[in-house]
Each structure stands twice: as structure tokens, then as C-alpha cells.
Amino acid sequence: VPLLQRCLQLLLLPIHVLACLGLWDFFYKKVFPYVMAKVAPIYNHKVYKQKQELFSNLRKFAGPSGQLTLLEIGTGTGTNFQFYPPGCRLTCTDPNPNFRKFLLKSLSENQHLKLERSVVASGEDLHELADGAVDVVVCTLVLCSVTNIRTVLTEVLRVLRLGGAFFFLEHVAADHSSWTYFWQKVCDPVWKYFGDGCSLSRETQKELEKTNFSELNLRRIHVTPYWSPTSPHIIGYAVK
């Protein structure tokens, strides 16, 4: 694995140098939203049934008023909006401000939602939201690229009201005895350059199990193509 990692790093040496100089991150954060605007609809098509089934449970976590207050961490281009129930009061967060024009486009196409606010913030720092402020938190393909999963999940618990739920869909580390995991470890050091910090081998399930949720509903799925290092996923929800 280390030898193959070095070979890949050598092939991508110019990008590695730019990253060390702090230039690659500045450039790619501007480009990444355009990449995701193309990739997200393709991914959504692959997991449409799974997302539809997962988010069909959102309404049951609405507050006493019957209106659902939802926070999405790492909203990106707004690819999940079509799955949210009508009248949903939405707060969006993303650390990359360059997603804004794509977010507004998605909102114009999903007028059944009510945007309360959009905040430029990472999942590790949701200080603009009060304790117990939301009924539901949604996070899809985000925990792979955050700096600290445990800190994000701690913030999720803080902003959720008692009885609220955290919905997730994340690509994760494969079984450690598989070839998929082997290639995940080989590609990990360079994958972050193209996935805005994304890691292929995060053990996200273990972090969810360690977090103080009262209930965890989780299952593993594989997304096509099955040979891809991003194929292994977990999907489900956890209740505070």
C-alpha cells in the first residue's frame, strides 16, 4: 500500500506542490461546486429509491406544531431538496460560499420549501443555531470530508430537540479484508485533492455508535459501480 501511495503521489506531484503552497485549496473550492452540479444528479439517480425511502420518515419527527424544522449540514447544490416534505422550514449550512448560486437555483426549483437562512459554516461549528433548535438534521456525503466527525455529531446532538433525528447517507470504509478497502487505502492520500478533503476509509458507523443517541437505525448498502472505492455506504437515522 505505501509503495502504491507513493506512485500516485508522484504522478500528482504538481497538485501536491500546489496544495503545500496553499494554492490548490483556493482554486478547487471555486471549481468544486461546478463539479458537484454535474456529479450530484448522477449520484441522485443511483440512490433515488434509497433516499426516497429514507426521507419518507422525515414528517414523523415534526414538532408539536406539525411543521418540520430541518437543518442540512453541507447542503452543497441542494440535491436533497426534492425529497423534503412541503412546508419544511429549512436552514442550510456549507463551509464553501461558492455553492450559493447553485443553492438558489435548487430553491427556485423546489418552491415547496421555505428557506429560513443559509449560513457559511462547517459542521464542527454550528454556533449560530441554538440548543434544541431543530427537529431534524440531514447530512449526506459530508462526514467523509469533515475535519472531526465526533465534533460534528456533538453539534448535531446539541442543535436537535429531544426526540429529533439525524438522517445520514455516507460512503464509508469497506470490509478490511476486501480488495475495495485495499484500493481505498491506496487512493486515500490523493483522493482528498479531488473530493475537497474527502476520505475514502472513514469508519463513520463506529463514530455514530459511540455518540449518545437513544436509537440508531443503520444499514449498509453498495452503490454502483461496485468496483468503485466509494461504493460501500451506510444509510439510516439516529434519534436523540
mmCIF file of C-alpha atoms in Angstrom:
data_model
loop_
_atom_site.group_PDB
_atom_site.id
_atom_site.type_symbol
_atom_site.label_atom_id
_atom_site.label_comp_id
_atom_site.label_asym_id
_atom_site.label_seq_id
_atom_site.Cartn_x
_atom_site.Cartn_y
_atom_site.Cartn_z
ATOM 1 C CA VAL A 1 0.000 0.000 0.000
ATOM 2 C CA PRO A 2 2.678 2.617 0.884
ATOM 3 C CA LEU A 3 4.517 1.918 -2.392
ATOM 4 C CA LEU A 4 1.374 2.427 -4.492
ATOM 5 C CA GLN A 5 0.543 5.536 -2.483
ATOM 6 C CA ARG A 6 3.973 6.985 -3.319
ATOM 7 C CA CYS A 7 3.462 6.195 -7.020
ATOM 8 C CA LEU A 8 0.148 8.045 -7.078
ATOM 9 C CA GLN A 9 1.628 10.981 -5.197
ATOM 10 C CA LEU A 10 4.470 11.130 -7.723
ATOM 11 C CA LEU A 11 2.006 11.166 -10.626
ATOM 12 C CA LEU A 12 0.132 14.035 -8.966
ATOM 13 C CA LEU A 13 3.238 15.880 -7.771
ATOM 14 C CA PRO A 14 2.238 19.270 -9.296
ATOM 15 C CA ILE A 15 -1.076 19.183 -7.407
ATOM 16 C CA HIS A 16 0.706 18.140 -4.204
ATOM 17 C CA VAL A 17 3.088 21.098 -4.550
ATOM 18 C CA LEU A 18 0.178 23.493 -5.125
ATOM 19 C CA ALA A 19 -1.552 22.044 -2.057
ATOM 20 C CA CYS A 20 1.569 22.571 0.071
ATOM 21 C CA LEU A 21 1.684 26.186 -1.105
ATOM 22 C CA GLY A 22 -1.994 26.656 -0.205
ATOM 23 C CA LEU A 23 -2.961 27.371 -3.826
ATOM 24 C CA TRP A 24 -4.821 24.163 -4.710
ATOM 25 C CA ASP A 25 -7.434 24.573 -1.984
ATOM 26 C CA PHE A 26 -8.129 28.176 -3.045
ATOM 27 C CA PHE A 27 -8.534 27.110 -6.690
ATOM 28 C CA TYR A 28 -10.517 23.928 -6.100
ATOM 29 C CA LYS A 29 -13.054 25.493 -3.739
ATOM 30 C CA LYS A 30 -14.113 27.662 -6.680
ATOM 31 C CA VAL A 31 -14.235 24.725 -9.099
ATOM 32 C CA PHE A 32 -15.773 22.113 -6.770
ATOM 33 C CA PRO A 33 -19.366 23.495 -6.870
ATOM 34 C CA TYR A 34 -19.353 23.215 -10.677
ATOM 35 C CA VAL A 35 -18.094 19.638 -10.415
ATOM 36 C CA MET A 36 -20.813 18.755 -7.907
ATOM 37 C CA ALA A 37 -23.505 20.398 -10.044
ATOM 38 C CA LYS A 38 -22.663 17.785 -12.707
ATOM 39 C CA VAL A 39 -21.984 14.807 -10.434
ATOM 40 C CA ALA A 40 -24.818 15.209 -7.872
ATOM 41 C CA PRO A 41 -27.722 14.486 -10.293
ATOM 42 C CA ILE A 42 -25.947 11.316 -11.490
ATOM 43 C CA TYR A 43 -25.458 10.148 -7.898
ATOM 44 C CA ASN A 44 -29.053 11.069 -7.011
ATOM 45 C CA HIS A 45 -30.292 8.871 -9.839
ATOM 46 C CA LYS A 46 -28.339 5.908 -8.443
ATOM 47 C CA VAL A 47 -29.681 6.259 -4.901
ATOM 48 C CA TYR A 48 -33.100 7.740 -5.688
ATOM 49 C CA LYS A 49 -35.102 4.857 -4.184
ATOM 50 C CA GLN A 50 -32.928 4.723 -1.075
ATOM 51 C CA LYS A 51 -33.219 8.468 -0.496
ATOM 52 C CA GLN A 52 -36.958 8.401 -1.137
ATOM 53 C CA GLU A 53 -37.403 5.644 1.436
ATOM 54 C CA LEU A 54 -35.110 7.299 3.978
ATOM 55 C CA PHE A 55 -36.652 10.762 3.785
ATOM 56 C CA SER A 56 -40.229 9.437 3.785
ATOM 57 C CA ASN A 57 -39.796 9.277 7.594
ATOM 58 C CA LEU A 58 -38.989 12.974 7.998
ATOM 59 C CA ARG A 59 -42.532 14.105 8.686
ATOM 60 C CA LYS A 60 -42.921 11.905 11.779
ATOM 61 C CA PHE A 61 -40.251 13.989 13.549
ATOM 62 C CA ALA A 62 -42.121 17.280 13.097
ATOM 63 C CA GLY A 63 -42.569 19.332 16.266
ATOM 64 C CA PRO A 64 -45.817 19.858 18.211
ATOM 65 C CA SER A 65 -46.976 22.491 15.700
ATOM 66 C CA GLY A 66 -46.818 19.913 12.907
ATOM 67 C CA GLN A 67 -44.271 21.989 10.991
ATOM 68 C CA LEU A 68 -40.880 20.411 10.326
ATOM 69 C CA THR A 69 -37.758 22.429 11.124
ATOM 70 C CA LEU A 70 -34.795 20.949 9.253
ATOM 71 C CA LEU A 71 -31.085 21.725 9.237
ATOM 72 C CA GLU A 72 -28.934 20.370 6.420
ATOM 73 C CA ILE A 73 -25.183 20.257 7.013
ATOM 74 C CA GLY A 74 -23.084 20.584 3.847
ATOM 75 C CA THR A 75 -26.058 21.460 1.643
ATOM 76 C CA GLY A 76 -23.892 21.956 -1.440
ATOM 77 C CA THR A 77 -26.055 22.280 -4.562
ATOM 78 C CA GLY A 78 -29.289 21.383 -2.744
ATOM 79 C CA THR A 79 -29.539 17.913 -4.245
ATOM 80 C CA ASN A 80 -31.726 16.655 -1.359
ATOM 81 C CA PHE A 81 -34.395 19.364 -1.604
ATOM 82 C CA GLN A 82 -36.723 17.332 -3.810
ATOM 83 C CA PHE A 83 -37.089 14.739 -1.030
ATOM 84 C CA TYR A 84 -38.136 17.156 1.730
ATOM 85 C CA PRO A 85 -41.839 17.496 2.652
ATOM 86 C CA PRO A 86 -43.875 20.591 1.629
ATOM 87 C CA GLY A 87 -43.761 23.496 4.076
ATOM 88 C CA CYS A 88 -40.459 22.343 5.562
ATOM 89 C CA ARG A 89 -38.617 25.214 7.310
ATOM 90 C CA LEU A 90 -35.053 24.855 6.082
ATOM 91 C CA THR A 91 -31.695 26.041 7.382
ATOM 92 C CA CYS A 92 -28.708 25.355 5.130
ATOM 93 C CA THR A 93 -25.041 25.328 6.086
ATOM 94 C CA ASP A 94 -21.947 24.817 3.978
ATOM 95 C CA PRO A 95 -18.345 25.952 4.549
ATOM 96 C CA ASN A 96 -17.927 26.789 0.843
ATOM 97 C CA PRO A 97 -19.654 30.092 -0.113
ATOM 98 C CA ASN A 98 -19.183 29.310 -3.817
ATOM 99 C CA PHE A 99 -22.146 26.932 -3.669
ATOM 100 C CA ARG A 100 -24.587 29.803 -3.166
ATOM 101 C CA LYS A 101 -25.740 30.295 -6.772
ATOM 102 C CA PHE A 102 -26.388 26.563 -7.153
ATOM 103 C CA LEU A 103 -28.278 26.553 -3.842
ATOM 104 C CA LEU A 104 -30.528 29.397 -5.007
ATOM 105 C CA LYS A 105 -31.194 27.593 -8.286
ATOM 106 C CA SER A 106 -32.280 24.458 -6.421
ATOM 107 C CA LEU A 107 -34.542 26.510 -4.155
ATOM 108 C CA SER A 108 -36.227 28.102 -7.185
ATOM 109 C CA GLU A 109 -36.941 24.568 -8.468
ATOM 110 C CA ASN A 110 -38.284 23.400 -5.084
ATOM 111 C CA GLN A 111 -40.724 26.078 -4.014
ATOM 112 C CA HIS A 112 -42.474 23.683 -1.642
ATOM 113 C CA LEU A 113 -39.677 24.537 0.841
ATOM 114 C CA LYS A 114 -39.247 27.629 2.979
ATOM 115 C CA LEU A 115 -35.628 28.741 3.426
ATOM 116 C CA GLU A 116 -35.197 30.355 6.823
ATOM 117 C CA ARG A 117 -31.493 31.040 6.465
ATOM 118 C CA SER A 118 -28.306 29.952 4.771
ATOM 119 C CA VAL A 119 -25.104 30.019 6.815
ATOM 120 C CA VAL A 120 -21.492 29.687 5.706
ATOM 121 C CA ALA A 121 -20.259 27.324 8.416
ATOM 122 C CA SER A 122 -18.650 23.940 8.901
ATOM 123 C CA GLY A 123 -20.412 21.076 10.640
ATOM 124 C CA GLU A 124 -17.966 21.364 13.529
ATOM 125 C CA ASP A 125 -19.144 24.896 14.366
ATOM 126 C CA LEU A 126 -22.912 25.488 14.346
ATOM 127 C CA HIS A 127 -22.802 28.224 16.993
ATOM 128 C CA GLU A 128 -25.377 30.313 15.093
ATOM 129 C CA LEU A 129 -28.014 27.718 15.959
ATOM 130 C CA ALA A 130 -29.428 27.496 19.465
ATOM 131 C CA ASP A 131 -29.595 24.322 21.528
ATOM 132 C CA GLY A 132 -32.593 22.158 20.585
ATOM 133 C CA ALA A 133 -33.472 24.457 17.678
ATOM 134 C CA VAL A 134 -34.359 21.872 15.011
ATOM 135 C CA ASP A 135 -36.460 18.739 14.601
ATOM 136 C CA VAL A 136 -34.203 17.062 12.060
ATOM 137 C CA VAL A 137 -30.581 17.295 10.888
ATOM 138 C CA VAL A 138 -29.645 15.874 7.467
ATOM 139 C CA CYS A 139 -26.119 15.036 6.337
ATOM 140 C CA THR A 140 -25.322 13.230 3.068
ATOM 141 C CA LEU A 141 -21.807 12.634 1.716
ATOM 142 C CA VAL A 142 -20.373 15.135 4.195
ATOM 143 C CA LEU A 143 -18.906 13.194 7.133
ATOM 144 C CA CYS A 144 -16.263 11.793 4.766
ATOM 145 C CA SER A 145 -14.696 15.241 4.432
ATOM 146 C CA VAL A 146 -15.176 16.962 7.795
ATOM 147 C CA THR A 147 -12.148 17.547 9.989
ATOM 148 C CA ASN A 148 -13.598 15.800 13.038
ATOM 149 C CA ILE A 149 -16.667 13.515 12.873
ATOM 150 C CA ARG A 150 -17.066 13.377 16.647
ATOM 151 C CA THR A 151 -17.236 17.168 16.921
ATOM 152 C CA VAL A 152 -19.846 17.315 14.145
ATOM 153 C CA LEU A 153 -22.003 14.673 15.837
ATOM 154 C CA THR A 154 -21.700 16.501 19.160
ATOM 155 C CA GLU A 155 -23.014 19.645 17.439
ATOM 156 C CA VAL A 156 -25.804 17.615 15.832
ATOM 157 C CA LEU A 157 -26.944 16.384 19.252
ATOM 158 C CA ARG A 158 -26.806 19.916 20.642
ATOM 159 C CA VAL A 159 -28.994 21.560 17.980
ATOM 160 C CA LEU A 160 -31.544 18.704 17.847
ATOM 161 C CA ARG A 161 -34.549 18.900 20.133
ATOM 162 C CA LEU A 162 -35.198 15.913 22.376
ATOM 163 C CA GLY A 163 -36.841 13.263 20.195
ATOM 164 C CA GLY A 164 -35.448 14.812 16.999
ATOM 165 C CA ALA A 165 -33.494 12.778 14.448
ATOM 166 C CA PHE A 166 -30.264 12.813 12.474
ATOM 167 C CA PHE A 167 -30.590 11.434 8.917
ATOM 168 C CA PHE A 168 -27.454 10.307 7.080
ATOM 169 C CA LEU A 169 -26.203 8.704 3.878
ATOM 170 C CA GLU A 170 -22.419 8.358 3.713
ATOM 171 C CA HIS A 171 -19.798 6.391 1.812
ATOM 172 C CA VAL A 172 -17.542 4.563 4.263
ATOM 173 C CA ALA A 173 -14.635 2.164 4.664
ATOM 174 C CA ALA A 174 -15.156 -1.259 3.105
ATOM 175 C CA ASP A 175 -14.590 -4.543 4.915
ATOM 176 C CA HIS A 176 -10.914 -4.585 5.887
ATOM 177 C CA SER A 177 -10.323 -7.954 4.227
ATOM 178 C CA SER A 178 -11.645 -6.783 0.840
ATOM 179 C CA TRP A 179 -9.878 -5.525 -2.274
ATOM 180 C CA THR A 180 -12.088 -2.435 -2.110
ATOM 181 C CA TYR A 181 -10.537 -1.484 1.235
ATOM 182 C CA PHE A 182 -7.062 -2.114 -0.210
ATOM 183 C CA TRP A 183 -7.716 0.394 -3.013
ATOM 184 C CA GLN A 184 -9.360 2.817 -0.605
ATOM 185 C CA LYS A 185 -6.125 2.937 1.414
ATOM 186 C CA VAL A 186 -4.009 3.283 -1.734
ATOM 187 C CA CYS A 187 -6.065 6.191 -3.105
ATOM 188 C CA ASP A 188 -6.802 7.967 0.198
ATOM 189 C CA PRO A 189 -3.813 10.367 0.263
ATOM 190 C CA VAL A 190 -4.600 11.815 -3.189
ATOM 191 C CA TRP A 191 -8.398 11.432 -3.207
ATOM 192 C CA LYS A 192 -8.733 14.428 -0.884
ATOM 193 C CA TYR A 193 -7.451 16.724 -3.631
ATOM 194 C CA PHE A 194 -10.455 15.956 -5.837
ATOM 195 C CA GLY A 195 -13.110 15.456 -3.150
ATOM 196 C CA ASP A 196 -12.483 18.678 -1.212
ATOM 197 C CA GLY A 197 -10.900 16.844 1.716
ATOM 198 C CA CYS A 198 -12.860 13.612 1.252
ATOM 199 C CA SER A 199 -11.505 10.410 2.830
ATOM 200 C CA LEU A 200 -12.379 7.008 1.389
ATOM 201 C CA SER A 201 -11.789 4.959 4.538
ATOM 202 C CA ARG A 202 -13.736 6.715 7.289
ATOM 203 C CA GLU A 203 -15.201 4.406 9.948
ATOM 204 C CA THR A 204 -18.311 6.569 10.287
ATOM 205 C CA GLN A 205 -20.508 3.787 11.676
ATOM 206 C CA LYS A 206 -18.224 3.400 14.702
ATOM 207 C CA GLU A 207 -18.479 7.133 15.447
ATOM 208 C CA LEU A 208 -22.271 7.004 15.225
ATOM 209 C CA GLU A 209 -22.332 4.049 17.616
ATOM 210 C CA LYS A 210 -20.183 5.952 20.117
ATOM 211 C CA THR A 211 -22.440 9.034 20.027
ATOM 212 C CA ASN A 212 -25.109 9.354 22.701
ATOM 213 C CA PHE A 213 -28.173 8.758 20.513
ATOM 214 C CA SER A 214 -31.110 6.960 22.133
ATOM 215 C CA GLU A 215 -31.761 4.959 18.956
ATOM 216 C CA LEU A 216 -29.673 4.143 15.873
ATOM 217 C CA ASN A 217 -31.218 2.705 12.705
ATOM 218 C CA LEU A 218 -28.459 1.901 10.211
ATOM 219 C CA ARG A 219 -27.847 -0.450 7.306
ATOM 220 C CA ARG A 220 -25.071 -0.953 4.784
ATOM 221 C CA ILE A 221 -25.629 -0.649 1.053
ATOM 222 C CA HIS A 222 -23.436 -0.616 -2.044
ATOM 223 C CA VAL A 223 -23.813 1.975 -4.794
ATOM 224 C CA THR A 224 -22.865 1.219 -8.388
ATOM 225 C CA PRO A 225 -20.315 0.775 -9.813
ATOM 226 C CA TYR A 226 -19.492 -1.850 -7.195
ATOM 227 C CA TRP A 227 -15.762 -1.783 -8.015
ATOM 228 C CA SER A 228 -15.552 1.898 -7.053
ATOM 229 C CA PRO A 229 -13.787 2.749 -3.763
ATOM 230 C CA THR A 230 -16.836 4.895 -2.898
ATOM 231 C CA SER A 231 -19.306 2.016 -3.321
ATOM 232 C CA PRO A 232 -19.725 0.983 0.378
ATOM 233 C CA HIS A 233 -22.308 3.212 2.102
ATOM 234 C CA ILE A 234 -24.262 3.443 5.325
ATOM 235 C CA ILE A 235 -27.781 4.863 5.398
ATOM 236 C CA GLY A 236 -30.243 5.493 8.214
ATOM 237 C CA TYR A 237 -31.236 7.791 11.045
ATOM 238 C CA ALA A 238 -30.466 8.241 14.730
ATOM 239 C CA VAL A 239 -32.840 9.651 17.366
ATOM 240 C CA LYS A 240 -31.773 11.979 20.176
#
